[in-house]
Structure formats: structure tokens, C-alpha cells
Coordinates of C-alpha atoms in Angstrom, one line a residue:
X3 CA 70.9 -174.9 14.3
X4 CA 67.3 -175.9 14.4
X5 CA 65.4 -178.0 10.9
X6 CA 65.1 -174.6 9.3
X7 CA 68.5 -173.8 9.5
X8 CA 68.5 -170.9 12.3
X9 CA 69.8 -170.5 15.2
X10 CA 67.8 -171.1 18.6
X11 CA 66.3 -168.0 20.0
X12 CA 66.6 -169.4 23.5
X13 CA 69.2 -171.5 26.0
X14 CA 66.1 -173.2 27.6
X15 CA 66.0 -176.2 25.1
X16 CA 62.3 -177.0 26.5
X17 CA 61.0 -173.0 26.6
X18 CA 61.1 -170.2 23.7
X19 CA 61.5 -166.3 22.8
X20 CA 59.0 -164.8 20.2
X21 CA 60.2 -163.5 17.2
X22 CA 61.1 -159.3 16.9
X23 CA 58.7 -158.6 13.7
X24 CA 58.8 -155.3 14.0
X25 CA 62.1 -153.1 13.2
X26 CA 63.0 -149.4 13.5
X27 CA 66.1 -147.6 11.6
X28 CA 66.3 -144.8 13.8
X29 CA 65.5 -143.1 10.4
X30 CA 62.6 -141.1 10.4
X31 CA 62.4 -140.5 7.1
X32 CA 61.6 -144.2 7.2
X33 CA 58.0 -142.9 9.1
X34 CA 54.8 -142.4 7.3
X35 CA 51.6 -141.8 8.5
X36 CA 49.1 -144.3 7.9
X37 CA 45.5 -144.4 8.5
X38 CA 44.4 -147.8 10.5
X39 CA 40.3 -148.6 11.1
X40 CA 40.1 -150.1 14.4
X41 CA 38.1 -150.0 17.6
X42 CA 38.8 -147.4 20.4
X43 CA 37.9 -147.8 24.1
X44 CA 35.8 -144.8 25.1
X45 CA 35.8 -146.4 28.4
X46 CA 36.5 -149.1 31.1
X47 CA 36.6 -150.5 34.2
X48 CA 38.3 -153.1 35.8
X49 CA 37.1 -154.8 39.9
X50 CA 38.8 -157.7 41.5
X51 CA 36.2 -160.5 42.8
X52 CA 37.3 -162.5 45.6
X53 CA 35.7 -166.3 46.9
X54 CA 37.0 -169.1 48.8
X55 CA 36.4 -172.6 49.4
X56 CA 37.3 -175.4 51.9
X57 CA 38.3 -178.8 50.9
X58 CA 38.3 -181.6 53.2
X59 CA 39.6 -185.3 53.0
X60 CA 41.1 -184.5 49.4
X61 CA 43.2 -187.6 48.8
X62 CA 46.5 -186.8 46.6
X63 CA 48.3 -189.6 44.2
X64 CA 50.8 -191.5 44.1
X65 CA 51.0 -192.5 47.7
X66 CA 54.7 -191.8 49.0
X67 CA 56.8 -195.1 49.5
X68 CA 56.6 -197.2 52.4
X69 CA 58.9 -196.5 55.2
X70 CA 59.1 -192.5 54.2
X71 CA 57.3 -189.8 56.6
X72 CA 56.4 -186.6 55.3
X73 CA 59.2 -184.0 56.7
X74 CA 57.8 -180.5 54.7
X75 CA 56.1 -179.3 52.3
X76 CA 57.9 -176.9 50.1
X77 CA 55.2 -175.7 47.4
X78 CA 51.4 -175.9 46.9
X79 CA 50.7 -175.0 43.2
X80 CA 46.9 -174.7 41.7
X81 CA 46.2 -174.9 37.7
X82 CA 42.7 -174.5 35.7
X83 CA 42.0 -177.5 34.3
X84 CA 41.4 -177.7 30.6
X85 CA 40.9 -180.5 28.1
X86 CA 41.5 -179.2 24.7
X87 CA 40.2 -182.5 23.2
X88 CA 36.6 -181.4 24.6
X89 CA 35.8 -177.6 24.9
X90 CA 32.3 -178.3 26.3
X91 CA 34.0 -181.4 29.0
X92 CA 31.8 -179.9 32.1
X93 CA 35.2 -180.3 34.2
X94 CA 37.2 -177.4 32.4
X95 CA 37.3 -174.4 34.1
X96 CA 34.9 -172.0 33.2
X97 CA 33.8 -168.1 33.7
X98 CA 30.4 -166.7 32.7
X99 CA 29.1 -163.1 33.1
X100 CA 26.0 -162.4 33.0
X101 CA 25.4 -158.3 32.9
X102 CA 22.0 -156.4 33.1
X103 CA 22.1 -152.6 32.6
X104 CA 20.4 -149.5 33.3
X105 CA 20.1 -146.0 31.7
X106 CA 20.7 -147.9 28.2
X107 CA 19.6 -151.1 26.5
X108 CA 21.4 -154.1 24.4
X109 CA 19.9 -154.0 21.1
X110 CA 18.0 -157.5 20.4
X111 CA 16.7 -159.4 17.4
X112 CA 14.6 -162.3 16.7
X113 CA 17.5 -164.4 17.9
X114 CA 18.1 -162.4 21.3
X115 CA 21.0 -159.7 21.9
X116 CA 22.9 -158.6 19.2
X117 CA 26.6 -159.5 19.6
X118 CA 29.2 -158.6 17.1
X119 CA 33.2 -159.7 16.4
X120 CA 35.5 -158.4 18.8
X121 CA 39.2 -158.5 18.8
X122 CA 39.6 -162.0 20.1
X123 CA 37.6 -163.4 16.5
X124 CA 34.4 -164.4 18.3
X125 CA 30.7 -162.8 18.8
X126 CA 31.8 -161.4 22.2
X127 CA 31.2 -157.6 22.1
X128 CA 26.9 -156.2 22.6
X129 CA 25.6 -153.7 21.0
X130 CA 24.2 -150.7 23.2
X131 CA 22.1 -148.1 22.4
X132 CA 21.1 -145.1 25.2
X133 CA 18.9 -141.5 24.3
X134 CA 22.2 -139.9 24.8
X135 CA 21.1 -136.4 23.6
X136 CA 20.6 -134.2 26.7
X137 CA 24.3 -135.0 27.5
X138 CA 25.5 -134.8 23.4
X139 CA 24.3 -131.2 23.8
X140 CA 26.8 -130.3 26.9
X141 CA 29.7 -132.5 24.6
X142 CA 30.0 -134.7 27.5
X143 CA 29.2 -138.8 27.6
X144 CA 26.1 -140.4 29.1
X145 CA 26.2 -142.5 32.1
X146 CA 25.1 -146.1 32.6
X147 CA 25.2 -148.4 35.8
X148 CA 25.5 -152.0 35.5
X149 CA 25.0 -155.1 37.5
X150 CA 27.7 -158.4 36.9
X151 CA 26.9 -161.9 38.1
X152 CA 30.2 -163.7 37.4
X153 CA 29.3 -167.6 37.6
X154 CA 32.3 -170.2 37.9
X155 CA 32.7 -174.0 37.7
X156 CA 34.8 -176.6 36.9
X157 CA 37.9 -177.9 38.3
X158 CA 41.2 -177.3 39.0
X159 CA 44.5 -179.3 40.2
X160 CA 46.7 -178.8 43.0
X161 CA 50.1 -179.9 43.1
X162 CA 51.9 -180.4 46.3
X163 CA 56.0 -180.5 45.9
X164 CA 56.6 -182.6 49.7
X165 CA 60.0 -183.5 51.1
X166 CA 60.2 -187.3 52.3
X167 CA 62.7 -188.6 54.7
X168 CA 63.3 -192.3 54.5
X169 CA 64.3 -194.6 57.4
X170 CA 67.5 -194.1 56.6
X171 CA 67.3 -190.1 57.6
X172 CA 68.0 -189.1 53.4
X173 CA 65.4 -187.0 52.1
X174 CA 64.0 -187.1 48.9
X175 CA 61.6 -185.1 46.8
X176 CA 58.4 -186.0 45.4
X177 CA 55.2 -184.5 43.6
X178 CA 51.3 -185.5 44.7
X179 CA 48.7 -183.8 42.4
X180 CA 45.0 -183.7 43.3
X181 CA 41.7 -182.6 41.2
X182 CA 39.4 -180.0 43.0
X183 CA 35.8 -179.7 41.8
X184 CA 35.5 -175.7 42.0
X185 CA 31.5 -175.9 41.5
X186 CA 29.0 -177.9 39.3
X187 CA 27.4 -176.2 36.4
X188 CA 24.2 -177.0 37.7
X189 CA 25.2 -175.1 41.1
X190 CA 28.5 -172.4 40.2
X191 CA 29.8 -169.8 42.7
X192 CA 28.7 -166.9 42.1
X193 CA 30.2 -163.3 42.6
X194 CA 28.4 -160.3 42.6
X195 CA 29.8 -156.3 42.0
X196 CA 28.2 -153.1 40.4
X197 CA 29.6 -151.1 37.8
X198 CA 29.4 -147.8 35.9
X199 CA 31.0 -146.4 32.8
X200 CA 30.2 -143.5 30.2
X201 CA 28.8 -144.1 27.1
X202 CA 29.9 -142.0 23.8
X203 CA 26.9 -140.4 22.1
X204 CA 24.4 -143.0 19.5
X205 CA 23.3 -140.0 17.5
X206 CA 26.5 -138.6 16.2
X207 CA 28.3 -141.4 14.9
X208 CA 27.7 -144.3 12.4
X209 CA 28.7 -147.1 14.7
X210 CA 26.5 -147.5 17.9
X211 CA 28.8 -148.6 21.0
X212 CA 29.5 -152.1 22.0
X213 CA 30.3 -153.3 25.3
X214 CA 33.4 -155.8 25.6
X215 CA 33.5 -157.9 29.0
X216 CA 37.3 -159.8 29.9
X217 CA 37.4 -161.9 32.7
X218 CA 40.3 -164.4 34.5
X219 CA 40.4 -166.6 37.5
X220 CA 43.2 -167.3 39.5
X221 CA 43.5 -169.7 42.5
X222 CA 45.7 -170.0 45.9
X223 CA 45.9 -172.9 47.8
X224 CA 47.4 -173.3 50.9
X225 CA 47.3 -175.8 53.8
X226 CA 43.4 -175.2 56.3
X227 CA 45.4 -174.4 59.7
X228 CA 48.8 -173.7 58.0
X229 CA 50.3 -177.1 60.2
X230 CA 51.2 -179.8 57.6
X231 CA 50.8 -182.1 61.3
X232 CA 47.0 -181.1 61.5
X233 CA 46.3 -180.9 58.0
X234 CA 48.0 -183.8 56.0
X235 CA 46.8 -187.4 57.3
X236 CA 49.1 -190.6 56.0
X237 CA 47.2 -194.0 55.9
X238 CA 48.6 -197.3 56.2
X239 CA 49.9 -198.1 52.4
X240 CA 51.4 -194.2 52.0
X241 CA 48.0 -192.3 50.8
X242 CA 48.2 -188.4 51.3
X243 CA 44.7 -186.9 52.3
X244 CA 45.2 -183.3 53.2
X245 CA 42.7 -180.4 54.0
X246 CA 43.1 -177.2 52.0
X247 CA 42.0 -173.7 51.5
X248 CA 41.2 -173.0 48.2
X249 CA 41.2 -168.7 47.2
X250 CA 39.9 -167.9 44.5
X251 CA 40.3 -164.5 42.5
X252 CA 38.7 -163.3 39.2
X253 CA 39.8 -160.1 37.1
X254 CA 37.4 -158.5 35.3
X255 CA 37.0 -155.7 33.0
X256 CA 34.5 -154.0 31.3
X257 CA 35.3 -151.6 28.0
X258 CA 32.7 -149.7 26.0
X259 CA 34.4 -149.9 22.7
X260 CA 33.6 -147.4 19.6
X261 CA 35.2 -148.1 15.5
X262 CA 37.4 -145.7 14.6
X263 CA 39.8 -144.9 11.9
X264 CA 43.0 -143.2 13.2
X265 CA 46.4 -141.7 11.7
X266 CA 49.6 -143.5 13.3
X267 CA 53.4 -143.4 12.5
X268 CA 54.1 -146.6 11.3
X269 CA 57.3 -147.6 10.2
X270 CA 56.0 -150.1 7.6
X271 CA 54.2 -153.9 7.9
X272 CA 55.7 -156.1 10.8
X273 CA 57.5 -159.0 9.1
X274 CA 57.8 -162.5 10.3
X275 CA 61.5 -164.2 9.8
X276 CA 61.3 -166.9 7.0
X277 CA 61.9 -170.6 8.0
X278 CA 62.0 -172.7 5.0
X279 CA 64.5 -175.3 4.2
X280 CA 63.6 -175.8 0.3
X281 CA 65.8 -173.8 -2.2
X282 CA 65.1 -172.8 -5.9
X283 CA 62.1 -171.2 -5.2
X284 CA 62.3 -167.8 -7.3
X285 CA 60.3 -165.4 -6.9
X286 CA 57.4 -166.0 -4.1
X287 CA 54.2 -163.6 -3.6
X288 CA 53.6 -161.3 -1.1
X289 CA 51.0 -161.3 1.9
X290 CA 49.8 -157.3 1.8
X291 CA 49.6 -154.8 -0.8
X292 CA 51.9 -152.1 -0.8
X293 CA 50.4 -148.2 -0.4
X294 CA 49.4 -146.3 -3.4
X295 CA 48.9 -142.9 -1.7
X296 CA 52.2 -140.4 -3.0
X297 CA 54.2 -140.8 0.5
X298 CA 55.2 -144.4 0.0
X299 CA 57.9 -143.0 -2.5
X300 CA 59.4 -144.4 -5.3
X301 CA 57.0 -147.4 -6.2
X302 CA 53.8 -145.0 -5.9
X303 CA 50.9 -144.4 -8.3
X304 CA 52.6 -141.7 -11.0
X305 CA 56.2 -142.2 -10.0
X306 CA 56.7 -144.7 -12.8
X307 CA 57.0 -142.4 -16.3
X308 CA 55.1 -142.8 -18.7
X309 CA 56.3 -144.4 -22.3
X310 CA 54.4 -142.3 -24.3
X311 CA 54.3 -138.2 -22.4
X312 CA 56.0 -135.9 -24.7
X313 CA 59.5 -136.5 -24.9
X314 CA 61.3 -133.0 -24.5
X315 CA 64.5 -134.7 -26.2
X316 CA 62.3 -135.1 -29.2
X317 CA 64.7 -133.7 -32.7
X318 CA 62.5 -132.4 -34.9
X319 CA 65.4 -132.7 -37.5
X320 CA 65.3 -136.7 -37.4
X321 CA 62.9 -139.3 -39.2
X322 CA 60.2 -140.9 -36.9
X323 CA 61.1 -143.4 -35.1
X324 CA 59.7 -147.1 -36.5
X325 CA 58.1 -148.1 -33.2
X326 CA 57.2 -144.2 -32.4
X327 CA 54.5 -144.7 -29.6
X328 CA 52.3 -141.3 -30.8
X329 CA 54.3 -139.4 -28.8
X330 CA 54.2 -136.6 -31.2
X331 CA 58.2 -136.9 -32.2
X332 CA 56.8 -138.0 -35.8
X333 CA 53.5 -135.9 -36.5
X334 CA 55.2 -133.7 -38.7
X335 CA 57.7 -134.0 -41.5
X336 CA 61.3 -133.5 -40.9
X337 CA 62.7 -129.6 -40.8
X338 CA 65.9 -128.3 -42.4
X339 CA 68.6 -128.3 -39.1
X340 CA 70.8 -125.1 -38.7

């Protein structure tokens, strides 16, 4: 049992599972369908970008300990570097696209291209806008042709996992990490590809379409000549210089997204688990408003009667209630009963 008084969702004490928030009866009366206003991807594309670079003389810490020899080298490991103190630290990894089209246009203000809120919570999706009627007219989508300079700099670290043999013959392991400066901003690598995708029409709809870019870079290190004899060099007091290969890899996607609003089975709101360790709390607010619309049953608008319909139990025979509600029980006087 953890401080909020529930049980570990995991054996690895230092790792983590993600809560289920979403659960499923097998009922499907349980179903309803329920309209949702998001964005739809009319279309996408996705490349694969490849580089490389060559490091020479790149000197690893801590030096091994005196009297050991290097005997292999089980793992070389790369990692983007990152410094979440300083998003703008010059160092941390970082990936910028610039795109230029043809057969449409980014819409612009005073202030440049219009960029609007995408999924991720940030201005990252541009707004395009094509004559898209010649092809509206043949209900088919207008094509555009795009040209992507990915630029990438910063640095990344490389950890080499080595296996030391003392004089003694026992072998031991140890970890040497090293920083690699991937490019200056100043001066970044940069990769090159073409593009096309098909744009939805401008004229029919009341959104215009935006184009959403994604991008990743992933890195592969591995000793220059593949000979840990040629390639790793030990000086005097136990420093590790080595020369490496560095492949590099970036992901990236294109999307021409359009706002929608779609019908989907839902099976109601996902619903986190509760951790709180405080009691005599009573009665505690909820986060979204229930549905109104007559599917959503019981606690719909209407289903709850009304005080003062007509009662069809009304007995014309009896005296009027004190607290009659104008139903119409009392509006006339009381009738000889049979």
C-alpha cells in the first residue's frame, strides 16, 4: 500500500503502469451515441530523414581505475539532451521545419503566418487556403507539393557500458558517458525531402484547413571501424578517448487537418481512480456535466415529473388539499359520491 492507501500498480518499485480510465460492461445498452467536435486528418504523410556524423578524439568520464585494461564493450547508448530548467539552453536538442508550398498559400497577418492551437496546446497547426474549385466540382481534393528543410542542433550523450579486467584477471563493469555537440544553432544539419498531400475543399466548409507538422530524432552510435583496439585509445591516468559514428534519424509527418463534429459510441466519460487519504468529505462536485439530450435515461430533461401536471388520482369527492399546488384537484366544489 502506497500514501493513498492503494495498492501498487506495478512490481518495478522504480517504474509504473497508467491507470485503466476507461471501462466497458459488455452491456450495450450501456452505449450511446454522442456527438464529439474535434479535428479530422483529411490527409498525411510521413518520410524518414537520415544524416550522420563522425566524432573524433571524444574523451569519455570517469577514467577507468589504474591497473584495469579495457577487455569489451558491451553497449553504446545515445540520449537527446534536455535541460528542463532552461527550454531555450542552446545545448538541448532541437528540431525545426521550415516548409514552403506550392499550389496553395499560408494565410498571413500583420504579425506573419497564421498559426492556430493544435492538439498538443500550442500555436503549431497553419492555416492554408488553395482555389480549390475546379477539383470541388469533380468531388475530389486539390493537390499541393511541398518542400521541408528539417534543421537540427544541440547535443546528445553517449553512454558506453565497458567490461574492465583488473590485474588480477576479475572483470568488472563500468559506465563512461560523453556529450556530443550534434550542430550549432548558428550552423545546424540540415535535411532536405519533398512532399505532397491533398487538400479538402476552402469553399465548402466553414473551417479552412490547417497543416500540422510532427517530427522526432533518434540517434545510433557505434564504434568508427567497429574494433574497440583501433577506436578506443587509454592514456596514462585511465582517460577513455574513443572515435564514433554518430546516425542520426528524424521521423516526420505531415497532416492536413480539417474540425469536425462526429457521432461515436461512447460508453460514458473516462474516470480517473480517486487517491485521497482525508475522510469526512461528503459530498464533493463533479468535473463534467452530465447529457441532457432524452438517451442519457433516467436523470434526463423531462424524466423528472412534474409536482403540479394534472394528477389523474385527483377525487373530485374530497376537500382541496391545504397546500394544493393549482393542480386543478380544488377548482371546483366538492360533488355528491355514489
Amino acid at each position: 500500500m502506497n500514501c493513498f492507501c492503494t495498492s501498487p500498480t506495478n512490481t518495478n518499485g522504480d517504474c509504473c503502469n497508467a491507470n485503466d480510465l476507461c471501462n466497458f460492461s459488455g452491456n450495450l445498452d450501456d452505449v450511446s451515441a454522442v456527438p464529439i467536435y474535434v479535428q479530422s486528418v483529411y490527409d498525411a504523410v510521413r518520410f524518414h530523414l537520415q544524416g550522420m556524423k563522425t566524432v573524433q578524439g571524444l574523451k569519455f568520464t570517469p577514467a577507468i581505475p589504474c591497473g584495469c585494461t579495457v577487455h569489451r564493450i558491451t553497449e553504446i547508448r545515445c540520449k537527446k539532451f534536455f535541460d528542463p530548467c532552461n527550454a531555450k539552453d542552446q545545448n538541448n536538442l532541437t528540431l525545426d521545419m521550415e516548409t514552403g508550398i506550392s499550389g496553395a498559400y499560408f494565410v498571413n497577418d500583420c504579425k506573419g503566418v497564421v498559426e492556430t492551437i493544435g492538439p498538443d496546446g500550442v500555436p503549431s497547426e497553419k492555416l492554408l487556403f488553395a482555389d480549390t474549385s475546379s477539383c470541388d466540382e469533380s468531388g475530389c481534393g486539390t493537390p499541393i507539393f511541398g518542400t521541408q528543410n528539417v534543421r537540427l542542433w544541440g547535443n546528445i550523450n553517449v553512454y558506453m557500458d565497458l567490461v574492465l579486467c583488473d590485474s588480477c584477471g576479475r572483470e568488472s563493469t563500468m559506465t563512461v558517458c560523453a556529450e556530443v555537440n550534434i550542430a550549432k544553432p548558428t550552423h545546424p544539419l540540415v535535411l532536405t525531402n519533398f512532399f505532397e498531400l491533398c487538400m479538402p475543399s476552402t469553399g465548402e466548409s466553414a473551417f479552412l484547413p490547417r497543416l500540422t507538422e510532427l517530427a522526432n530524432a533518434g540517434f545510433t552510435c557505434r564504434l568508427a571501424t567497429n574494433s574497440a583496439s583501433r577506436d578506443i585509445c587509454i592514456g596514462p591516468n585511465g582517460e577513455i578517448t574513443a572515435n564514433l559514428i554518430v546516425a542520426i534519424c528524424v521521423v516526420c509527418e505531415k497532416k492536413i487537418t480539417v474540425p469536425v463534429q462526429l457521432c461515436v459510441l461512447s460508453s460514458g466519460f473516462a474516470e480517473a481512480p480517486l487517491q485521497e487519504n482525508a475522510s469526512g468529505i461528503i459530498n464533493c462536485p463533479g468535473l463534467f456535466p452530465e447529457r441532457t439530450n432524452p438517451a442519457s435515461g433516467a436523470n434526463s430533461c423531462g424524466s423528472v415529473p412534474d409536482p403540479c401536471a394534472p394528477d389523474p388520482c385527483c377525487d373530485p369527492c374530497c376537500p382541496p388539499s391545504p397546500d394544493d399546488c393549482g393542480c386543478g384537484c380544488g377548482d371546483f366544489p366538492p360533488q355528491t359520491c355514489r
